[in-house]
Structures are given as C-alpha cells and as structure tokens.
Tab-separated table of C-alpha atoms in Angstrom:
chain	number	residue	atom	x	y	z
A	1	MET	CA	131.694	90.495	62.997
A	2	ASN	CA	130.562	94.057	63.137
A	3	PHE	CA	127.736	94.087	66.191
A	4	ALA	CA	127.567	98.177	66.609
A	5	GLU	CA	123.935	99.752	65.469
A	6	SER	CA	122.713	95.789	65.913
A	7	ALA	CA	120.422	93.997	67.546
A	8	TRP	CA	123.437	92.897	69.474
A	9	SER	CA	124.415	96.619	70.645
A	10	LEU	CA	121.342	96.013	73.580
A	11	LEU	CA	122.938	93.182	75.180
A	12	PRO	CA	125.327	95.190	77.504
A	13	PRO	CA	123.172	97.134	78.765
A	14	PHE	CA	120.508	94.451	79.438
A	15	LEU	CA	122.613	92.633	81.378
A	16	ALA	CA	124.415	95.321	82.660
A	17	LEU	CA	120.278	96.772	84.201
A	18	SER	CA	118.980	92.958	84.582
A	19	ALA	CA	122.109	91.767	86.624
A	20	ALA	CA	122.041	95.419	89.292
A	21	VAL	CA	117.910	94.322	89.431
A	22	VAL	CA	118.061	91.063	90.616
A	23	SER	CA	121.400	91.229	92.190
A	24	ARG	CA	121.530	94.636	94.424
A	25	ARG	CA	125.754	95.296	93.135
A	26	VAL	CA	126.498	97.831	91.123
A	27	VAL	CA	129.766	97.285	89.668
A	28	PRO	CA	130.105	93.867	89.305
A	29	SER	CA	126.817	94.132	86.659
A	30	LEU	CA	128.397	97.361	85.505
A	31	ALA	CA	131.723	95.316	85.261
A	32	LEU	CA	129.464	92.088	83.040
A	33	GLY	CA	128.197	94.998	80.943
A	34	ILE	CA	131.316	96.609	79.968
A	35	LEU	CA	133.172	92.763	79.643
A	36	ALA	CA	130.581	92.002	77.005
A	37	GLY	CA	129.987	94.866	75.288
A	38	VAL	CA	133.747	94.787	74.879
A	39	GLY	CA	133.676	91.336	73.700
A	40	LEU	CA	131.467	92.507	70.971
A	41	LEU	CA	132.125	96.060	70.062
A	42	ALA	CA	136.107	93.065	69.131
A	43	GLY	CA	133.976	90.091	66.937
A	44	GLY	CA	134.895	87.092	70.159
A	45	ASP	CA	138.576	88.316	69.776
A	46	LEU	CA	139.429	87.587	73.077
A	47	LEU	CA	143.370	89.459	72.678
A	48	ARG	CA	141.402	92.359	71.487
A	49	SER	CA	138.965	92.367	74.054
A	50	VAL	CA	141.923	92.694	76.645
A	51	ASP	CA	143.416	95.584	74.567
A	52	LEU	CA	139.885	97.197	74.210
A	53	LEU	CA	139.270	96.919	77.719
A	54	TRP	CA	142.260	98.131	78.527
A	55	SER	CA	141.472	101.325	76.241
A	56	LYS	CA	139.033	102.286	78.100
A	57	VAL	CA	140.114	101.921	81.531
A	58	THR	CA	143.028	103.915	80.286
A	59	GLY	CA	140.371	106.464	78.575
A	60	LEU	CA	139.492	107.246	81.882
A	61	VAL	CA	142.377	109.438	82.962
A	62	TRP	CA	144.212	110.231	79.004
A	63	ALA	CA	141.812	110.241	76.455
A	64	ASP	CA	143.089	111.483	72.808
A	65	GLY	CA	146.890	111.942	73.528
A	66	GLU	CA	145.682	114.320	76.661
A	67	LEU	CA	144.165	114.051	80.334
A	68	ASN	CA	140.383	113.199	81.209
A	69	SER	CA	139.675	116.604	82.558
A	70	TRP	CA	136.193	116.118	82.588
A	71	ASN	CA	136.337	113.127	84.323
A	72	LEU	CA	139.245	114.202	86.556
A	73	TYR	CA	137.405	116.893	87.896
A	74	ILE	CA	134.362	115.133	88.586
A	75	VAL	CA	136.650	112.754	90.893
A	76	GLY	CA	138.096	115.455	91.722
A	77	PHE	CA	134.644	117.419	93.429
A	78	LEU	CA	133.972	114.931	94.865
A	79	LEU	CA	137.123	114.060	96.668
A	80	LEU	CA	136.558	117.771	97.825
A	81	LEU	CA	133.081	117.538	98.903
A	82	GLY	CA	133.451	114.830	100.780
A	83	MET	CA	136.598	116.091	102.651
A	84	LEU	CA	134.810	119.437	103.028
A	85	THR	CA	131.898	117.361	104.806
A	86	SER	CA	133.930	115.811	107.046
A	87	LEU	CA	135.891	119.025	108.411
A	88	LEU	CA	132.306	120.214	109.148
A	89	SER	CA	131.187	116.863	110.954
A	90	LEU	CA	134.830	117.216	113.222
A	91	SER	CA	134.661	120.802	113.454
A	92	GLY	CA	130.697	120.037	114.918
A	93	ALA	CA	128.492	122.498	112.582
A	94	THR	CA	126.869	119.634	111.499
A	95	GLN	CA	125.943	119.007	114.331
A	96	ALA	CA	124.839	122.320	115.145
A	97	PHE	CA	123.048	123.368	112.581
A	98	ALA	CA	120.901	120.057	112.512
A	99	ASN	CA	119.986	121.677	115.847
A	100	TRP	CA	119.233	124.329	114.867
A	101	ALA	CA	117.949	123.466	112.125
A	102	ILE	CA	115.069	121.192	114.651
A	103	LYS	CA	114.078	124.326	117.048
A	104	ARG	CA	112.802	125.577	114.055
A	105	ILE	CA	111.906	122.326	111.791
A	106	GLN	CA	110.019	120.492	113.789
A	107	THR	CA	108.796	117.612	111.254
A	108	ALA	CA	109.550	115.461	108.417
A	109	ARG	CA	106.984	117.595	106.375
A	110	GLY	CA	109.594	121.114	106.778
A	111	ALA	CA	112.773	118.686	106.065
A	112	ARG	CA	111.136	117.423	103.594
A	113	LEU	CA	110.163	121.001	101.893
A	114	THR	CA	113.427	122.919	102.977
A	115	THR	CA	115.238	120.120	100.354
A	116	VAL	CA	113.066	120.480	97.936
A	117	PHE	CA	113.786	124.161	97.857
A	118	LEU	CA	116.881	124.025	98.122
A	119	GLY	CA	117.089	121.954	95.220
A	120	ILE	CA	114.996	124.403	93.361
A	121	VAL	CA	117.246	127.013	93.668
A	122	ILE	CA	119.803	125.631	93.234
A	123	PHE	CA	119.257	124.928	89.177
A	124	ILE	CA	123.295	125.759	87.547
A	125	ASP	CA	123.977	122.162	87.674
A	126	ASP	CA	122.020	118.704	88.626
A	127	TYR	CA	125.712	117.557	89.668
A	128	PHE	CA	126.135	120.119	91.932
A	129	ASN	CA	122.931	120.377	92.627
A	130	SER	CA	122.376	116.820	94.290
A	131	LEU	CA	125.715	116.738	96.403
A	132	ALA	CA	125.871	120.169	97.955
A	133	VAL	CA	121.560	119.838	99.052
A	134	GLY	CA	122.353	116.464	100.066
A	135	SER	CA	124.981	117.736	102.621
A	136	VAL	CA	123.054	120.354	103.805
A	137	SER	CA	119.753	118.346	104.133
A	138	ARG	CA	120.852	114.986	105.314
A	139	PRO	CA	121.295	115.626	108.703
A	140	ILE	CA	118.046	117.289	109.254
A	141	THR	CA	116.064	114.893	107.306
A	142	ASP	CA	118.277	112.081	109.806
A	143	LYS	CA	116.858	113.897	113.002
A	144	LEU	CA	113.652	114.116	112.136
A	145	ARG	CA	113.524	110.237	110.376
A	146	THR	CA	113.371	111.057	106.577
A	147	SER	CA	114.477	107.575	105.300
A	148	ARG	CA	118.142	107.808	102.267
A	149	ALA	CA	115.954	106.760	100.173
A	150	LYS	CA	113.282	109.962	100.109
A	151	LEU	CA	116.251	112.133	100.554
A	152	ALA	CA	117.580	110.603	97.589
A	153	TYR	CA	114.572	110.621	95.651
A	154	LEU	CA	114.250	114.503	96.428
A	155	LEU	CA	117.344	115.622	95.165
A	156	ASP	CA	117.127	113.319	91.841
A	157	SER	CA	113.959	114.679	91.220
A	158	THR	CA	114.532	118.400	91.606
A	159	ALA	CA	117.439	118.340	90.034
A	160	ALA	CA	118.017	117.325	86.659
A	161	PRO	CA	114.042	118.741	86.144
A	162	MET	CA	114.615	122.240	87.253
A	163	CYS	CA	118.388	122.185	85.322
A	164	VAL	CA	116.233	121.343	81.652
A	165	LEU	CA	114.079	123.630	82.385
A	166	MET	CA	115.790	126.892	83.047
A	167	PRO	CA	118.378	128.374	80.423
A	168	ILE	CA	120.896	129.818	82.912
A	169	SER	CA	121.907	126.671	84.074
A	170	SER	CA	125.034	124.114	82.718
A	171	TRP	CA	121.991	121.722	81.436
A	172	GLY	CA	120.247	124.899	79.461
A	173	ALA	CA	123.035	126.294	77.658
A	174	TYR	CA	124.098	123.055	75.982
A	175	ILE	CA	120.507	122.240	74.726
A	176	ILE	CA	120.288	125.753	73.198
A	177	ALA	CA	123.735	125.047	71.121
A	178	VAL	CA	122.096	122.016	69.938
A	179	ILE	CA	118.786	123.729	68.992
A	180	GLY	CA	120.924	126.596	67.394
A	181	GLY	CA	122.703	124.721	64.465
A	182	ILE	CA	119.200	122.295	64.410
A	183	LEU	CA	117.141	125.708	63.864
A	184	LEU	CA	120.045	126.509	61.530
A	185	THR	CA	120.039	122.938	60.112
A	186	HIS	CA	116.313	123.509	58.558
A	187	ASN	CA	116.658	127.516	58.195
A	188	VAL	CA	113.952	128.476	60.678
A	189	THR	CA	114.819	131.887	61.332
A	190	ASP	CA	111.790	133.412	62.751
A	191	ILE	CA	113.218	132.164	66.382
A	192	SER	CA	116.178	131.811	68.145
A	193	PRO	CA	117.708	129.260	69.913
A	194	LEU	CA	116.960	130.964	72.969
A	195	HIS	CA	113.674	131.825	72.279
A	196	ALA	CA	112.921	128.401	71.757
A	197	PHE	CA	114.364	127.384	74.299
A	198	VAL	CA	111.775	129.003	76.512
A	199	ALA	CA	109.152	128.150	74.503
A	200	MET	CA	109.876	124.568	75.345
A	201	ILE	CA	109.487	125.151	78.598
A	202	PRO	CA	105.914	124.545	79.261
A	203	MET	CA	106.008	121.813	76.930
A	204	ASN	CA	108.749	120.198	79.108
A	205	PHE	CA	106.110	117.807	80.636
A	206	TYR	CA	108.240	114.934	82.232
A	207	ALA	CA	110.363	118.125	84.070
A	208	ILE	CA	107.138	120.012	84.908
A	209	PHE	CA	105.423	117.398	86.627
A	210	ALA	CA	108.757	115.745	88.097
A	211	ILE	CA	108.354	118.769	90.239
A	212	ALA	CA	105.504	119.149	90.887
A	213	LEU	CA	104.502	115.681	92.459
A	214	VAL	CA	108.058	116.177	94.556
A	215	VAL	CA	106.256	118.942	95.976
A	216	VAL	CA	103.071	117.186	97.085
A	217	VAL	CA	105.698	114.038	98.434
A	218	ALA	CA	106.825	116.744	100.156
A	219	ILE	CA	103.629	117.833	101.715
A	220	TRP	CA	102.152	114.318	102.278
A	221	PRO	CA	104.451	111.316	102.495
A	222	ILE	CA	102.945	109.331	99.651
A	223	ASN	CA	105.284	105.956	99.417
A	224	LEU	CA	104.974	103.963	96.658
A	225	GLY	CA	106.438	100.762	96.116
A	226	ALA	CA	109.469	100.017	98.378
A	227	MET	CA	109.601	103.618	99.656
A	228	LYS	CA	106.662	102.260	102.156
A	229	ALA	CA	109.411	99.761	103.981
A	230	CYS	CA	111.929	102.331	104.264
A	231	GLU	CA	109.828	105.228	105.489
A	232	ARG	CA	108.191	102.157	108.129
A	233	LYS	CA	112.010	102.257	109.010
A	234	ALA	CA	112.901	105.540	109.449
A	235	LEU	CA	109.831	106.253	111.680
A	236	SER	CA	111.776	103.541	113.883
A	237	GLY	CA	115.258	105.460	113.357
A	238	ASP	CA	116.919	103.678	110.942
A	239	VAL	CA	117.317	105.836	107.690
A	240	GLY	CA	118.609	103.629	105.916
A	241	GLY	CA	122.123	104.608	103.574
A	242	ILE	CA	125.495	103.508	103.155
A	243	GLN	CA	127.166	106.176	105.255
A	244	GLN	CA	124.899	106.711	108.883
A	245	THR	CA	127.383	109.781	109.809
A	246	LEU	CA	131.529	110.969	108.228
A	247	ALA	CA	132.929	110.991	111.515
A	248	ASP	CA	132.241	107.593	112.931
A	249	ASP	CA	136.004	106.949	112.112
A	250	GLN	CA	137.182	109.984	113.513
A	251	LEU	CA	137.831	111.543	116.456
A	252	PRO	CA	134.832	112.868	118.631
A	253	PRO	CA	133.654	116.873	117.286
A	254	LEU	CA	135.542	119.575	118.283
A	255	ALA	CA	133.498	121.715	121.418
A	256	ASN	CA	131.738	125.054	120.521
A	257	GLY	CA	130.615	124.494	116.889
A	258	HIS	CA	128.054	126.771	115.608
A	259	VAL	CA	125.697	127.314	112.416
A	260	ALA	CA	127.949	129.355	110.677
A	261	GLY	CA	130.803	126.601	110.096
A	262	LEU	CA	127.716	125.074	107.918
A	263	LEU	CA	126.127	127.457	106.335
A	264	VAL	CA	129.593	129.974	105.251
A	265	PRO	CA	131.595	127.086	103.753
A	266	ILE	CA	128.595	125.711	101.421
A	267	ALA	CA	127.183	129.912	100.557
A	268	VAL	CA	131.525	129.998	99.514
A	269	LEU	CA	130.760	126.847	97.773
A	270	VAL	CA	128.202	127.516	95.893
A	271	MET	CA	128.757	131.668	95.117
A	272	ALA	CA	132.671	130.398	94.166
A	273	THR	CA	131.777	128.105	92.205
A	274	VAL	CA	128.566	130.240	90.052
A	275	VAL	CA	131.932	132.821	89.594
A	276	ALA	CA	133.786	130.304	88.173
A	277	LEU	CA	130.873	129.474	85.584
A	278	ILE	CA	130.736	132.583	84.508
A	279	ALA	CA	134.532	133.453	84.352
A	280	THR	CA	135.576	129.946	82.762
A	281	GLY	CA	132.885	130.960	79.778
A	282	THR	CA	133.962	135.018	79.925
A	283	GLN	CA	137.407	133.015	78.738
A	284	THR	CA	136.866	130.669	76.220
A	285	VAL	CA	134.087	133.333	74.386
A	286	LEU	CA	136.994	136.133	74.655
A	287	ALA	CA	139.436	133.470	73.452
A	288	ASP	CA	137.395	132.326	70.399
A	289	GLY	CA	136.523	136.059	69.581
A	290	GLY	CA	132.837	135.428	70.494
A	291	GLU	CA	130.035	138.006	71.556
A	292	LEU	CA	129.985	137.792	75.490
A	293	THR	CA	126.436	137.046	76.588
A	294	ALA	CA	125.830	135.900	79.590
A	295	LEU	CA	123.963	133.096	78.091
A	296	THR	CA	127.599	132.363	75.585
A	297	ALA	CA	128.934	132.624	78.722
A	298	LEU	CA	127.227	129.298	80.413
A	299	GLU	CA	127.013	128.525	77.158
A	300	ASN	CA	130.756	127.722	77.107
A	301	THR	CA	131.602	127.661	80.713
A	302	ASP	CA	134.107	124.476	82.124
A	303	VAL	CA	131.349	122.952	84.739
A	304	GLY	CA	134.396	120.205	85.725
A	305	LEU	CA	137.230	122.962	86.070
A	306	SER	CA	134.439	125.357	88.354
A	307	LEU	CA	133.315	122.669	90.462
A	308	ILE	CA	137.458	122.634	91.067
A	309	ILE	CA	137.511	125.661	92.057
A	310	GLY	CA	134.373	126.209	93.982
A	311	GLY	CA	135.356	122.861	96.123
A	312	VAL	CA	139.363	125.161	96.636
A	313	VAL	CA	137.778	127.643	98.052
A	314	ALA	CA	135.447	126.215	100.207
A	315	LEU	CA	137.161	123.829	101.764
A	316	ILE	CA	140.242	126.729	102.396
A	317	VAL	CA	137.578	129.084	103.898
A	318	ALA	CA	135.830	125.759	106.728
A	319	ILE	CA	139.950	124.535	107.612
A	320	ALA	CA	140.040	128.989	107.767
A	321	MET	CA	137.008	128.881	110.334
A	322	LEU	CA	138.557	125.458	112.305
A	323	VAL	CA	141.436	127.240	113.489
A	324	PRO	CA	139.599	128.944	116.255
A	325	GLN	CA	138.989	125.893	117.552
A	326	GLN	CA	142.683	124.503	117.812
A	327	PRO	CA	142.225	121.196	116.425
A	328	LYS	CA	145.491	118.540	116.479
A	329	LEU	CA	146.612	118.721	112.696
A	330	SER	CA	145.901	114.765	113.679
A	331	GLN	CA	142.575	115.357	113.521
A	332	LEU	CA	142.723	117.623	110.522
A	333	GLY	CA	144.127	115.065	108.983
A	334	ASN	CA	142.675	112.574	110.202
A	335	SER	CA	139.431	114.182	109.039
A	336	LEU	CA	140.582	114.594	105.139
A	337	VAL	CA	141.026	110.992	104.752
A	338	VAL	CA	137.683	109.858	105.818
A	339	GLY	CA	136.186	112.085	104.231
A	340	ALA	CA	138.195	111.159	101.079
A	341	ASN	CA	137.406	107.669	100.879
A	342	SER	CA	133.219	108.277	101.933
A	343	MET	CA	133.403	108.921	98.820
A	344	ARG	CA	135.230	106.005	97.402
A	345	GLY	CA	131.957	104.210	96.999
A	346	ALA	CA	130.834	106.857	94.648
A	347	ILE	CA	133.631	106.913	92.396
A	348	ILE	CA	134.187	103.367	91.995
A	349	VAL	CA	130.289	102.703	90.652
A	350	LEU	CA	130.882	106.414	88.422
A	351	CYS	CA	133.619	104.730	86.742
A	352	PHE	CA	132.729	102.125	86.400
A	353	ALA	CA	129.126	103.845	84.314
A	354	TRP	CA	131.324	106.311	82.611
A	355	CYS	CA	133.550	102.507	81.481
A	356	ILE	CA	130.317	101.286	80.104
A	357	GLY	CA	128.737	104.207	78.504
A	358	SER	CA	132.451	104.478	75.877
A	359	VAL	CA	131.214	101.116	75.381
A	360	ILE	CA	127.798	100.833	74.905
A	361	SER	CA	128.265	105.115	72.721
A	362	ASP	CA	130.929	102.624	70.922
A	363	LEU	CA	128.091	100.143	69.741
A	364	LYS	CA	125.958	102.952	68.708
A	365	THR	CA	122.846	101.605	70.734
A	366	GLY	CA	121.089	104.721	70.370
A	367	ALA	CA	121.601	105.018	66.986
A	368	TYR	CA	120.125	101.630	66.928
A	369	LEU	CA	116.912	102.217	69.129
A	370	ALA	CA	116.267	105.925	66.962
A	371	SER	CA	116.221	103.942	64.138
A	372	PHE	CA	112.528	102.136	64.981
A	373	VAL	CA	111.199	105.919	64.668
A	374	GLY	CA	109.760	105.611	61.109
A	375	ASP	CA	108.480	107.388	58.208
A	376	SER	CA	105.031	105.808	58.295
A	377	ILE	CA	104.374	106.600	62.310
A	378	ALA	CA	100.776	108.844	62.495
A	379	SER	CA	102.724	112.467	62.800
A	380	ASN	CA	99.599	113.711	65.886
A	381	TRP	CA	101.399	109.835	67.474
A	382	LEU	CA	105.235	111.264	67.257
A	383	PRO	CA	105.518	113.657	70.560
A	384	THR	CA	104.542	109.955	72.246
A	385	LEU	CA	106.606	108.331	70.287
A	386	LEU	CA	109.727	110.452	70.712
A	387	PHE	CA	108.626	110.968	74.379
A	388	VAL	CA	108.970	107.174	74.878
A	389	LEU	CA	111.677	106.560	72.829
A	390	ALA	CA	114.175	109.480	74.142
A	391	GLY	CA	113.388	107.789	77.515
A	392	ILE	CA	114.245	103.929	76.398
A	393	MET	CA	117.487	105.653	75.461
A	394	ALA	CA	118.500	107.266	78.366
A	395	PHE	CA	117.467	104.302	80.768
A	396	ALA	CA	119.728	101.871	78.459
A	397	THR	CA	122.321	104.610	77.725
A	398	GLY	CA	122.626	106.210	81.399
A	399	THR	CA	122.832	109.745	79.704
A	400	SER	CA	120.158	112.719	78.808
A	401	TRP	CA	122.964	114.203	77.323
A	402	GLY	CA	123.525	111.516	75.136
A	403	THR	CA	119.936	111.218	73.976
A	404	PHE	CA	119.726	114.827	73.177
A	405	GLY	CA	122.635	114.999	70.960
A	406	ILE	CA	121.281	112.088	69.228
A	407	MET	CA	117.624	112.307	69.292
A	408	LEU	CA	117.245	116.531	69.285
A	409	PRO	CA	118.358	116.695	65.604
A	410	ILE	CA	116.417	113.320	64.576
A	411	ALA	CA	113.293	115.441	65.869
A	412	GLY	CA	113.995	118.019	64.124
A	413	ASP	CA	114.201	116.146	61.102
A	414	MET	CA	111.176	115.054	61.582
A	415	ALA	CA	109.538	118.035	61.826
A	416	ALA	CA	110.444	119.235	58.856
A	417	ALA	CA	109.910	116.661	57.122
A	418	THR	CA	106.050	116.279	58.169
A	419	ASP	CA	105.470	120.109	60.105
A	420	ILE	CA	107.543	122.637	61.117
A	421	ALA	CA	105.495	123.723	63.120
A	422	MET	CA	106.177	120.230	65.236
A	423	MET	CA	109.236	121.556	65.716
A	424	LEU	CA	109.657	123.383	69.539
A	425	PRO	CA	106.296	120.291	70.858
A	426	LEU	CA	109.235	117.321	68.856
A	427	LEU	CA	112.015	118.750	70.786
A	428	ALA	CA	110.855	119.300	73.961
A	429	ALA	CA	108.754	115.421	73.813
A	430	VAL	CA	112.904	114.252	73.265
A	431	LEU	CA	113.979	116.695	76.503
A	432	ALA	CA	111.423	115.096	78.863
A	433	GLY	CA	111.871	111.382	78.016
A	434	ALA	CA	115.792	111.403	78.653
A	435	VAL	CA	115.470	112.887	82.143
A	436	PHE	CA	112.373	110.117	82.368
A	437	GLY	CA	115.153	107.825	80.886
A	438	ASP	CA	118.098	109.248	83.381
A	439	HIS	CA	116.042	108.707	86.269
A	440	CYS	CA	114.971	105.428	86.303
A	441	SER	CA	119.062	104.236	84.895
A	442	PRO	CA	121.145	102.794	87.259
A	443	ILE	CA	123.931	103.359	85.787
A	444	SER	CA	123.517	106.882	85.144
A	445	ASP	CA	125.883	109.162	86.477
A	446	THR	CA	123.122	111.795	87.880
A	447	THR	CA	121.604	109.560	89.595
A	448	ILE	CA	124.447	107.519	91.081
A	449	LEU	CA	125.277	111.483	92.512
A	450	SER	CA	121.683	111.837	93.867
A	451	SER	CA	122.196	108.169	95.779
A	452	THR	CA	125.866	109.888	96.910
A	453	GLY	CA	124.070	113.545	98.075
A	454	ALA	CA	121.907	110.871	100.194
A	455	GLY	CA	124.346	108.762	101.246
A	456	CYS	CA	121.657	106.203	100.145
A	457	ASP	CA	122.425	102.913	98.357
A	458	HIS	CA	122.455	103.313	94.721
A	459	ILE	CA	120.027	100.823	94.085
A	460	GLU	CA	117.628	101.357	96.904
A	461	HIS	CA	117.365	104.190	95.108
A	462	VAL	CA	116.703	103.855	91.761
A	463	ARG	CA	114.228	101.092	93.342
A	464	THR	CA	112.262	103.332	95.271
A	465	GLN	CA	112.316	106.446	93.210
A	466	LEU	CA	111.001	104.724	89.778
A	467	PRO	CA	107.497	104.378	91.004
A	468	TYR	CA	106.913	107.708	90.938
A	469	ALA	CA	109.464	107.836	87.423
A	470	VAL	CA	106.839	105.613	86.248
A	471	LEU	CA	104.048	107.743	87.288
A	472	VAL	CA	104.947	111.160	86.256
A	473	ALA	CA	106.002	109.784	82.429
A	474	ILE	CA	102.471	108.406	81.857
A	475	VAL	CA	100.621	111.405	83.240
A	476	SER	CA	103.711	113.304	80.527
A	477	ALA	CA	102.469	110.660	78.081
A	478	VAL	CA	98.597	111.582	78.315
A	479	GLY	CA	99.457	114.993	77.021
A	480	TYR	CA	102.202	114.363	74.613
A	481	ALA	CA	99.828	112.386	73.194
A	482	VAL	CA	96.324	115.163	73.364
A	483	MET	CA	99.210	117.748	72.150
A	484	GLY	CA	99.767	115.508	69.006
A	485	THR	CA	96.050	115.268	67.702
A	486	SER	CA	94.806	118.726	69.196
A	487	GLY	CA	97.850	120.129	68.485
A	488	SER	CA	97.251	122.656	71.302
A	489	VAL	CA	100.556	122.713	74.089
A	490	THR	CA	97.717	123.862	76.347
A	491	ALA	CA	95.050	121.270	75.756
A	492	GLY	CA	98.336	118.635	76.526
A	493	LEU	CA	99.661	120.170	79.532
A	494	MET	CA	95.698	121.439	81.129
A	495	THR	CA	94.750	117.355	80.365
A	496	SER	CA	98.030	116.664	82.468
A	497	SER	CA	97.221	118.819	84.743
A	498	LEU	CA	94.128	117.108	85.501
A	499	VAL	CA	94.984	113.482	85.486
A	500	PHE	CA	97.924	114.308	86.958
A	501	ALA	CA	95.564	116.050	90.105
A	502	LEU	CA	93.212	113.013	89.791
A	503	LEU	CA	96.613	110.706	90.165
A	504	VAL	CA	97.785	112.747	93.689
A	505	TRP	CA	93.812	112.701	94.539
A	506	GLY	CA	94.044	109.634	94.363
A	507	LEU	CA	97.178	108.368	95.809
A	508	LYS	CA	96.498	110.799	98.942
A	509	ARG	CA	93.347	109.659	100.637
A	510	GLY	CA	94.325	107.356	103.318
A	511	VAL	CA	97.850	108.664	103.956
A	512	ARG	CA	98.661	109.910	107.687
A	513	GLU	CA	100.100	113.392	108.015
A	514	VAL	CA	103.651	112.708	108.924
C-alpha cells in the first residue's frame, strides 16, 4: 500500500513534533517519527522497514554512490567551531573579551542590542550567523544575566529573516535561481530574477516584522510565555543552557589572555568564509562556462565547503595566537577534544533531523499539503492562504528551502491562472510563511543550530520563541489579507505596521527596564 502523498504522510512529523513538545526530549521524538515514516514507506513490511532505515542512516554519509558532502561539511564545521570556541576559552580570550565588553556594555539591553546588531550585519548564511554570532555574544549575555533562551531567540530571529531579505546571501542566491525558472516558465520577461527578488523585499512581511520585533525585544525586555521564567532565573544568575562553559573539563585558562585573541580568529572566520564563498562560486561558474557576476558566484557557491575552509583557517590562526602563551601539548589536545565533544549533542540532533527530513520528503508530505490549494478560493485570499500553508509545510517538514522548492512554483502557477500581477505578492507570501514555519519547528536544522549557537536547550528555545513567532505571523497575516483585498503592497505593509505598533505598545506597558 502506498502511503506517500496522503493523509498518512502527516503521521511522522505529527508524532515527532508532539512527542518533542510533550517529553522535551528531541532525539527519542525524532526517532519515533523516523520509525513511523520508514514503516509507512515500507507498507508495514518489517524487513523492508529495516532496510529503508539502514539506507536513511547510511545516506547521511554516503548517498547516490558518493560521499554526502553537504552533511559532512556541516558536521565538520560544527566540530571546528566547537574546537575554536574551546581554544578561545583556554587562551583566556573569551574571559578577556567579556571583561572588556562589560566595561563598555554595562546593561543587559546593551548585550541584547550588540547581539542583534551582529545578527543583522552577518547575513551571508543562517548557519554561520547563528553559530558565529552565538560564540561572540554568549560570554557577554551570560555576564549581564540574559538567558540563553533569549539569546537563542535573538540569534534565530535575525539569521533566517535577514538571509531571506538579502540577495547577497546563500538564501538569496537560491531563491533568485528558483524565481528565475518560474518567471521563464510563465514568459514573464519584463523583470529580471534579481529585480523580482528586490521588489519582493517589502512584501516579505514576516521577515520584516520578525526583525522589527527582535529589535524591540532587545530594547525593552518584552518576555512572552515561557521566556518570563527563563529571564527571571537569569536575573538571579542562572542563565540556563546546556553548556555553561566549555572549559569546565579543561585545565584553567592560560594567563595573559587578551581581547585580540578572540576578535582576530572570529574576524578571520568571517573573512575566510566570505572569500571561500566567492571563490567556490566563481570556480563553478567558470567551469560551467557561464557569465561570472557577483550574483552567479553566490548562486553557485559551495556553502558547506566554504564553512569548512573558514573554520580551518580560523582554527589555525587561533592556535598561532595561542603559541606565545606557551600552552602544554596536553592542554592544547584536551581543549580540542573537549571543544569537539561539546558539539556532540547538536550533531546527533541534526543527524536525526536530516534523517526524518529525508523520510518526510519520500512520503511527499509537502506535496500533500500543497494539494489543499484549490481553484475555488477567491484570489484576494491567496496571499494569506499561501502564507499559512507555507508555514504549516515548513513546520511539518522542518525545512524552509524545501518549502521554497515546492510552494514557489505552485504560487507562480496560481498567479498565472488568476492574475499575473499577483505573481510577486504570492511568491513573497510563500517566502514569509516558510521562514515562520521554520522558526516554530523543533525539527528544523536552522532552529537546532540557533539553540546550539546560544548553548540553549533545544526544546526550551522552541517553546520560548514560539509566542514571538506567532505574534509576528498574526501581524503578517493581517497584512497579506489587506494586500490581497486592496491589491496594494503599501496598504498591506502600512496596516501590518499599525497592528505591530499597537501590539508592541500593549506589550510594553508596565515592562520593567533591564
């Protein structure tokens, strides 16, 4: 019996998500969803289920007759980042930076704003954003008693929203490539894919207001839902998290730690990664004989390999800067081992998330959800409908990029069948909904890496971020309803802005300054 692209295809994500929320244990919950998924794919045949499960597990490393380079690169980068962070702690640079920052950043508000600023500036890639900004900001927010849960929210709500708005990012390049195919399919030749992407920026209500809300939360401590308890604990000195300090299992930090020991390796990490992104994209374009531009270079870049290159270069620089402090080889080796080990939990969760993502893809859960978009729905409700549906799909599948791949062509077809002028608003609604669903999903890899970057318990991050994401989604849905009804992007954006301002005013009343 074929359960693919049917209501049964919703069972694995439903089991995984509900079990994760109830038990707060991510790995067993994902395992439950994976087992249910392979059982459905095998039609209940036990031996075939075991064979499928084995193929999914081995596919994490070896797929289609070759190494799964993307997965290996991401795991490798996590290990490198863990080792780099541990070395910075051993050198005393992390503590020196925290002491330096506290002299200049003396309030929790300043720590939050610093995190948001870095998250907005570093928009090349969401993985890199969450992990790199988390490494820099964590010592400051810990010292100034901001909870790890709040830090994870600040990271997650600046990473994907910024990447989806910026054409010069891994997300932007991918989306522009997809949009180009859609415009070509429907003979839309009066606008280029890049121009279309830029024109869609003010229509991406969720990304815009997610960033606006994170700035507001950084300025005023608006704590919704479970975030209240986390922030109360932080004020008493318990910031929470799963890795209070990476150096707990190491020898004490070396003497004479200095701020440059932290800033230089992180700066090298950023610069080396950006250079590698451009270089790998350039190499691919030239090898294929295409036209080399900044956009085509980013469109064809190898993000995983670039992260590895940046991580290796930064690690070498960190070791070189550590040499004058004369560490013992045992100290250096122990630091690297502890740093790599600190990422073990995140890597395990990420591998399980990749596995259930593959199962859900085979079950065509996204295609089943997309089938609910019918021809009988009034065109003025299409932006809102696509926003909600893309959100549900990204939540259930744990992937915004996968949602883009399925829903953007559908949105293009719907616009062509109703009103071609609605093409860009419908595409923008899909982008917004996918980021919203991704923010809420416990099985999203970007959500996992944001909690990793903050050193926060993963389910706690999902629980504490959810009220903020839902609030922004409500603001966005109102905007899409107005935009669809009026046919005016300005009217939709202004209405959303008004609703957002009223909600923030209501939430801010009575908030105590921190």
